[in-house]
CSV table of C-alpha atoms and ligand atoms in Angstrom, one decimal:
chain,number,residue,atom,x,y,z
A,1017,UNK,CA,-22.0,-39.5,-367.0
A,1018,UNK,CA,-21.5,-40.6,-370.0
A,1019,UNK,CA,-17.4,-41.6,-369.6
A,1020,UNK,CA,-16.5,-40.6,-373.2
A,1021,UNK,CA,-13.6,-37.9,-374.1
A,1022,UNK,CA,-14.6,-35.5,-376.2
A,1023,UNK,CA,-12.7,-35.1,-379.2
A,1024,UNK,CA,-14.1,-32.1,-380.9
A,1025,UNK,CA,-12.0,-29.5,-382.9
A,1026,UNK,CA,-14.2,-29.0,-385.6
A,1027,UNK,CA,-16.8,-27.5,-383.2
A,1028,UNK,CA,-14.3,-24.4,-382.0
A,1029,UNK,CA,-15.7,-22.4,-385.0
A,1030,UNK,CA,-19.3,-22.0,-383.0
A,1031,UNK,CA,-17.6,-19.8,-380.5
A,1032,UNK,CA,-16.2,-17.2,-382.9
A,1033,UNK,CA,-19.9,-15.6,-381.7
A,1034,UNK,CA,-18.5,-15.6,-378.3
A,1035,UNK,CA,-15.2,-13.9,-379.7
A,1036,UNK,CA,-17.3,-11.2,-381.7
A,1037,UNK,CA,-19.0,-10.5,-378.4
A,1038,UNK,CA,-15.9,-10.0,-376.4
A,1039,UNK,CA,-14.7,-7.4,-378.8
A,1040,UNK,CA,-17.9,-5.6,-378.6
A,1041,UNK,CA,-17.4,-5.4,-375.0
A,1042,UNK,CA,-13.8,-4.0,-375.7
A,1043,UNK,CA,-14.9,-1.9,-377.7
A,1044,UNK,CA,-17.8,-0.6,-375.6
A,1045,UNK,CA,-15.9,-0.4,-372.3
A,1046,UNK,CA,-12.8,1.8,-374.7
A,1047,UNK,CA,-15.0,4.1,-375.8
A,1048,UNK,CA,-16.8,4.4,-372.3
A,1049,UNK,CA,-14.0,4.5,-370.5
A,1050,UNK,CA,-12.1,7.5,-372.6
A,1051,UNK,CA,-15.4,9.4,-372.8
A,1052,UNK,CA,-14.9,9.1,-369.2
A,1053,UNK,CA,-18.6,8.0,-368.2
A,1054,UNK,CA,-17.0,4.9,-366.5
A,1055,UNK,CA,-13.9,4.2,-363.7
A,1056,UNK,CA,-12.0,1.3,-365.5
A,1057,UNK,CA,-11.0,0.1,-362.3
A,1058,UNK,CA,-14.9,0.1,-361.6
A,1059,UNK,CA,-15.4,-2.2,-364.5
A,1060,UNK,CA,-12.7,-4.6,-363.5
A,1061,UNK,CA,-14.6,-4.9,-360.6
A,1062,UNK,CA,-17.6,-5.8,-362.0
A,1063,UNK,CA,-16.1,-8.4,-364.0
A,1064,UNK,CA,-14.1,-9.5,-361.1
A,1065,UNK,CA,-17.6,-9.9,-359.3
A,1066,UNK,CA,-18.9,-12.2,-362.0
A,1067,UNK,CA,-15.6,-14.1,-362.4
A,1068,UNK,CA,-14.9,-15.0,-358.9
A,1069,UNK,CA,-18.6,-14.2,-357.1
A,1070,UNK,CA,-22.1,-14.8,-359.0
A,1071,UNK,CA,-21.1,-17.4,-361.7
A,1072,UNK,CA,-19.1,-19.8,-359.9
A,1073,UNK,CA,-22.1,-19.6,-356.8
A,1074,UNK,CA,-24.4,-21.2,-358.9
A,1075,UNK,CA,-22.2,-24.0,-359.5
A,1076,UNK,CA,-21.2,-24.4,-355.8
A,1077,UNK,CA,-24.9,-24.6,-354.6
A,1078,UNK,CA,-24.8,-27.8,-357.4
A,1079,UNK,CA,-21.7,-29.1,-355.6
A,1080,UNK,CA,-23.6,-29.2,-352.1
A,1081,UNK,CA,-26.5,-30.3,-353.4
A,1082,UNK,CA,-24.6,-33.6,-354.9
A,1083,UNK,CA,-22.7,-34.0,-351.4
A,1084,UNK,CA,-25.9,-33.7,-349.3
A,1085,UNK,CA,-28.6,-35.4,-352.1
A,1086,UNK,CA,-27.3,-38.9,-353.1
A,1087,UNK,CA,-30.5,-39.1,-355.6
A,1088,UNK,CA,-29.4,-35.6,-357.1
A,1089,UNK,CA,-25.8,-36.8,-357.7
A,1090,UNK,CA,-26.8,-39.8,-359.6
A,1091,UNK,CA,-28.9,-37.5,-361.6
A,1092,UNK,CA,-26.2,-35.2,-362.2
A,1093,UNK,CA,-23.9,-38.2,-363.0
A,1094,UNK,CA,-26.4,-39.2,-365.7
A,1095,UNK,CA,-27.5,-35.6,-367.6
A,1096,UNK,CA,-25.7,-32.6,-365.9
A,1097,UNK,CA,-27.9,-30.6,-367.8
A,1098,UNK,CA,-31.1,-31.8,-366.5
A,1099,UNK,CA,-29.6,-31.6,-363.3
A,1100,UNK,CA,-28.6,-28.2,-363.3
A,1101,UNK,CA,-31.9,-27.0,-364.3
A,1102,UNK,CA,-33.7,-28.2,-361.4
A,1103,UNK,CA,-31.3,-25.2,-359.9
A,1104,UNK,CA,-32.5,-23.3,-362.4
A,1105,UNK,CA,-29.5,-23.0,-364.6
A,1106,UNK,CA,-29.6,-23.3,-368.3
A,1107,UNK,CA,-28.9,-21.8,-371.2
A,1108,UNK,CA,-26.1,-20.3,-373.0
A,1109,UNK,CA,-22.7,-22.5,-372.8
A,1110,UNK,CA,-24.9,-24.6,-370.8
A,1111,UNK,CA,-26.7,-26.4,-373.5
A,1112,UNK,CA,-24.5,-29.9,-372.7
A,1113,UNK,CA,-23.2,-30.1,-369.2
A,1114,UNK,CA,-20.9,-33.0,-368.0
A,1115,UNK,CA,-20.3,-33.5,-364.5
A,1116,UNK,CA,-17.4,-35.1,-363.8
A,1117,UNK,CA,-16.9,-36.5,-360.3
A,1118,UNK,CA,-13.6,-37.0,-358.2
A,1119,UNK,CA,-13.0,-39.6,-357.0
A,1120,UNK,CA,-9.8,-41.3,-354.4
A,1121,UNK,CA,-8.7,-42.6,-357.9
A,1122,UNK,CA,-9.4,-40.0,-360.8
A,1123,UNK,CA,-9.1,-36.1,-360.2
A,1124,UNK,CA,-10.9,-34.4,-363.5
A,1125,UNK,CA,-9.6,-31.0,-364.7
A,1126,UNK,CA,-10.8,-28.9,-367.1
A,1127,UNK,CA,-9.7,-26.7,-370.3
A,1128,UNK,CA,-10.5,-25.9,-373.5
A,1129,UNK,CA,-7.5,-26.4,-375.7
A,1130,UNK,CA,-8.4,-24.6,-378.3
A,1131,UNK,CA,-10.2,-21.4,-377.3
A,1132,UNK,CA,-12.1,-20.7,-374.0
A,1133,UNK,CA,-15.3,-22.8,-373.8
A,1134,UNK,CA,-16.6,-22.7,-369.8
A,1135,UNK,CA,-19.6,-23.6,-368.1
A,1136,UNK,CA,-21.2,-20.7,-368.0
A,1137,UNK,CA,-24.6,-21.1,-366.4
A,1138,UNK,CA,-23.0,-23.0,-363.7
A,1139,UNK,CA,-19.2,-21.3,-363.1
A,1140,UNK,CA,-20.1,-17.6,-365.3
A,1141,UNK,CA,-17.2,-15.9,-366.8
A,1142,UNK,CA,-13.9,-17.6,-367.3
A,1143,UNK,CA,-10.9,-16.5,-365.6
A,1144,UNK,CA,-8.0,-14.9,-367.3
A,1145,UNK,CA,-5.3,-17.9,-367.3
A,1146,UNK,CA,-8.4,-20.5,-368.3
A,1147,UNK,CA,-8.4,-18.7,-372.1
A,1148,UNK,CA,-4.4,-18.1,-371.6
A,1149,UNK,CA,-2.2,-20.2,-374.1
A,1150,UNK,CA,0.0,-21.7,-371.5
A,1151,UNK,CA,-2.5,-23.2,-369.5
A,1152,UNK,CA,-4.4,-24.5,-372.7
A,1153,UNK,CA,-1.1,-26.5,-373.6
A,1154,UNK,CA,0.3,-27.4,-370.3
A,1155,UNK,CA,-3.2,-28.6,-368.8
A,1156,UNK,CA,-2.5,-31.5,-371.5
A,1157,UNK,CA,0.8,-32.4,-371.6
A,1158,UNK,CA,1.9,-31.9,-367.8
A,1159,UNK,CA,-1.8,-31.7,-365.6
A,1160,UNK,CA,0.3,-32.3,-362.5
A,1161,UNK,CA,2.7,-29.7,-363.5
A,1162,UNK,CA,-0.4,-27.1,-364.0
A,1163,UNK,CA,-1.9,-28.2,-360.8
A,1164,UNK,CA,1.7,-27.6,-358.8
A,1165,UNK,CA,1.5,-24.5,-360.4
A,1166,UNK,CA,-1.7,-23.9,-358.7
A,1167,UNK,CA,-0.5,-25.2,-355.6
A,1168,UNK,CA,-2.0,-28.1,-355.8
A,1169,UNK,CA,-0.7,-31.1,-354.9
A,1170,UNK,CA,-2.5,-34.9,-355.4
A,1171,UNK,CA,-1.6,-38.2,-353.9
A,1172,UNK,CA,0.9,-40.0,-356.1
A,1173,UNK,CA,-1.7,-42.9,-356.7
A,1174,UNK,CA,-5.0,-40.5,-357.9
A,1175,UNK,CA,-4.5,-40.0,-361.6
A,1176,UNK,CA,-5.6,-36.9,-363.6
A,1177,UNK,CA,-7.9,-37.1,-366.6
A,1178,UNK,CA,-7.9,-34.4,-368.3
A,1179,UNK,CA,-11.6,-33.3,-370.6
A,1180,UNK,CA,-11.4,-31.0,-373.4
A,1181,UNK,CA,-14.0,-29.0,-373.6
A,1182,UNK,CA,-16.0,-27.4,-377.2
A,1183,UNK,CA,-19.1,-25.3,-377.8
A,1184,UNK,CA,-21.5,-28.4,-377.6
A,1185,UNK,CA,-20.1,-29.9,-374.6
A,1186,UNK,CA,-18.7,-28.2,-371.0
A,1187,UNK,CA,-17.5,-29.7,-368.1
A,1188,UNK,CA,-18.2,-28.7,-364.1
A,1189,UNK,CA,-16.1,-30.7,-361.7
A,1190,UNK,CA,-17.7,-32.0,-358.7
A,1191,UNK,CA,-14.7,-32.0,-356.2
A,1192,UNK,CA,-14.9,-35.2,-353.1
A,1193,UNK,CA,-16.9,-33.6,-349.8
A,1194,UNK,CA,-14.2,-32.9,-347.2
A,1195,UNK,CA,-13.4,-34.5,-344.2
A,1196,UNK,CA,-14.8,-32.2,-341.0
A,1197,UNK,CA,-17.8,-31.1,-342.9
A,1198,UNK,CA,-20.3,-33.4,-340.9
A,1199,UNK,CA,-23.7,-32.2,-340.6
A,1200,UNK,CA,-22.9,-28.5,-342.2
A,1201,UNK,CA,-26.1,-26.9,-344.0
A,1202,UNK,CA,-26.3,-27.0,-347.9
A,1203,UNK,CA,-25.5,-23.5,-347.8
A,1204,UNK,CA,-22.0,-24.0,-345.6
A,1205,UNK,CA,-20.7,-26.4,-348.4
A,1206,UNK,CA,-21.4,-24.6,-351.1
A,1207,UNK,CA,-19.3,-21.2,-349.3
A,1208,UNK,CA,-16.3,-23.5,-349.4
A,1209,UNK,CA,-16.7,-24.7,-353.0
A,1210,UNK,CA,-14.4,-22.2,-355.1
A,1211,UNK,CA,-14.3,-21.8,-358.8
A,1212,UNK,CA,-11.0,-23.5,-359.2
A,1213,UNK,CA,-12.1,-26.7,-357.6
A,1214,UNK,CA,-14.7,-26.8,-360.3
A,1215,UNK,CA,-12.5,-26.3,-363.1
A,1216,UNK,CA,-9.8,-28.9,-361.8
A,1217,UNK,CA,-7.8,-26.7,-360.6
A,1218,UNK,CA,-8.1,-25.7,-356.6
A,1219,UNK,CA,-9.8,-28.3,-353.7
A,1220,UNK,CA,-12.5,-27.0,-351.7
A,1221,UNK,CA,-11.1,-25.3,-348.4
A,1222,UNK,CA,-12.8,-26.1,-345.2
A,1223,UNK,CA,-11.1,-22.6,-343.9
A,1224,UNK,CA,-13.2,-21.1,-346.5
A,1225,UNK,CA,-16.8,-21.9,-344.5
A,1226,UNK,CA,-18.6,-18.9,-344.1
B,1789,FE,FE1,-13.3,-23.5,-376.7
């Protein structure tokens, strides 16, 4: 990992693309919806599935690959991207992928203070409150405030850092392994790694293990 915070704002103007798609999409799922060929709640569905399910697996089967592969974690440490594409995830929002590891002294979240750029390969759509103003702001000037809101709560002495992400560069947070996860498959590990715990804001949850 390359240890430097981004400091970016002139990049934000590359995701106006992204923004233009979005409204195409509105538009689209308006008109579909009042013609009446689609169920809105089906669509929310749909996106629910992509938020919550396919997106963030492909970044969980990265997570339990760095807890199980100590060769694959230093390569991820050193050029996410690369990494990630021996998983087979590129392209889109994934052109510059930082990994950023917790550790008992540094818990990494993530935002995008100035618009909504996210990991996609690896984590898929963003959720709602990721692109919401209040998060954007608070994440930077009170990260354990947002991560009490979250119900999250850190031992006093492991600081947050906090990385900003752009168009050019997106973060994935590799939370620590759990304790009681001893011997569990590849596959077990990455059932408990959730989407928040790669954006900074949830832990994985043993409870989870499928
Ligand atoms: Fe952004």
């Amino acid at each position: 990992m390359s240890g430097h915070h981004h400091d970016h704002d002139h990049d934000h103007h590359h995701d106006n693309h992204y923004t233009a798609i979005e409204a195409r999409v509105k538009a689209l799922e308006t008109l579909m919806v009042e013609k009446g060929y689609v169920e809105p709640a089906a669509l929310d569905a749909i996106v629910e599935t992509y938020e919550t399910r396919v997106g963030p697996r492909n970044g969980a089967r990265v997570v339990a690959k760095a807890w199980t592969d100590p060769a694959f974690a230093e390569r991820l440490k050193a050029d996410g991207t690369a990494a990630v594409a021996e998983l087979g995830y590129g392209g889109r929002g994934g052109e510059h992928i930082v990994a950023c590891f917790n550790t008992p002294e540094q818990h990494n979240l993530i935002v995008c203070t100035l618009c909504s750029c996210y990991p996609w390969p690896v984590l898929g759509l963003p959720p709602v409150w990721y692109k919401s103003p209040p998060y954007r702001a608070k994440a930077v000037i009170d990260p354990r405030g947002t991560l009490a809101d979250f119900g999250v709560t850190l031992p006093e002495g492991q600081r947050i850092r906090v990385w900003d992400s752009t168009a050019e560069t997106r973060f994935i947070v590799i939370p620590m392994r759990p304790a009681g996860t001893e011997g569990w498959s590849e596959e077990k590990l990455a059932s408990i790694v959730n989407r928040d715990s790669m954006i900074g804001t949830g832990l994985p949850r043993v409870e989870d293990a499928r």
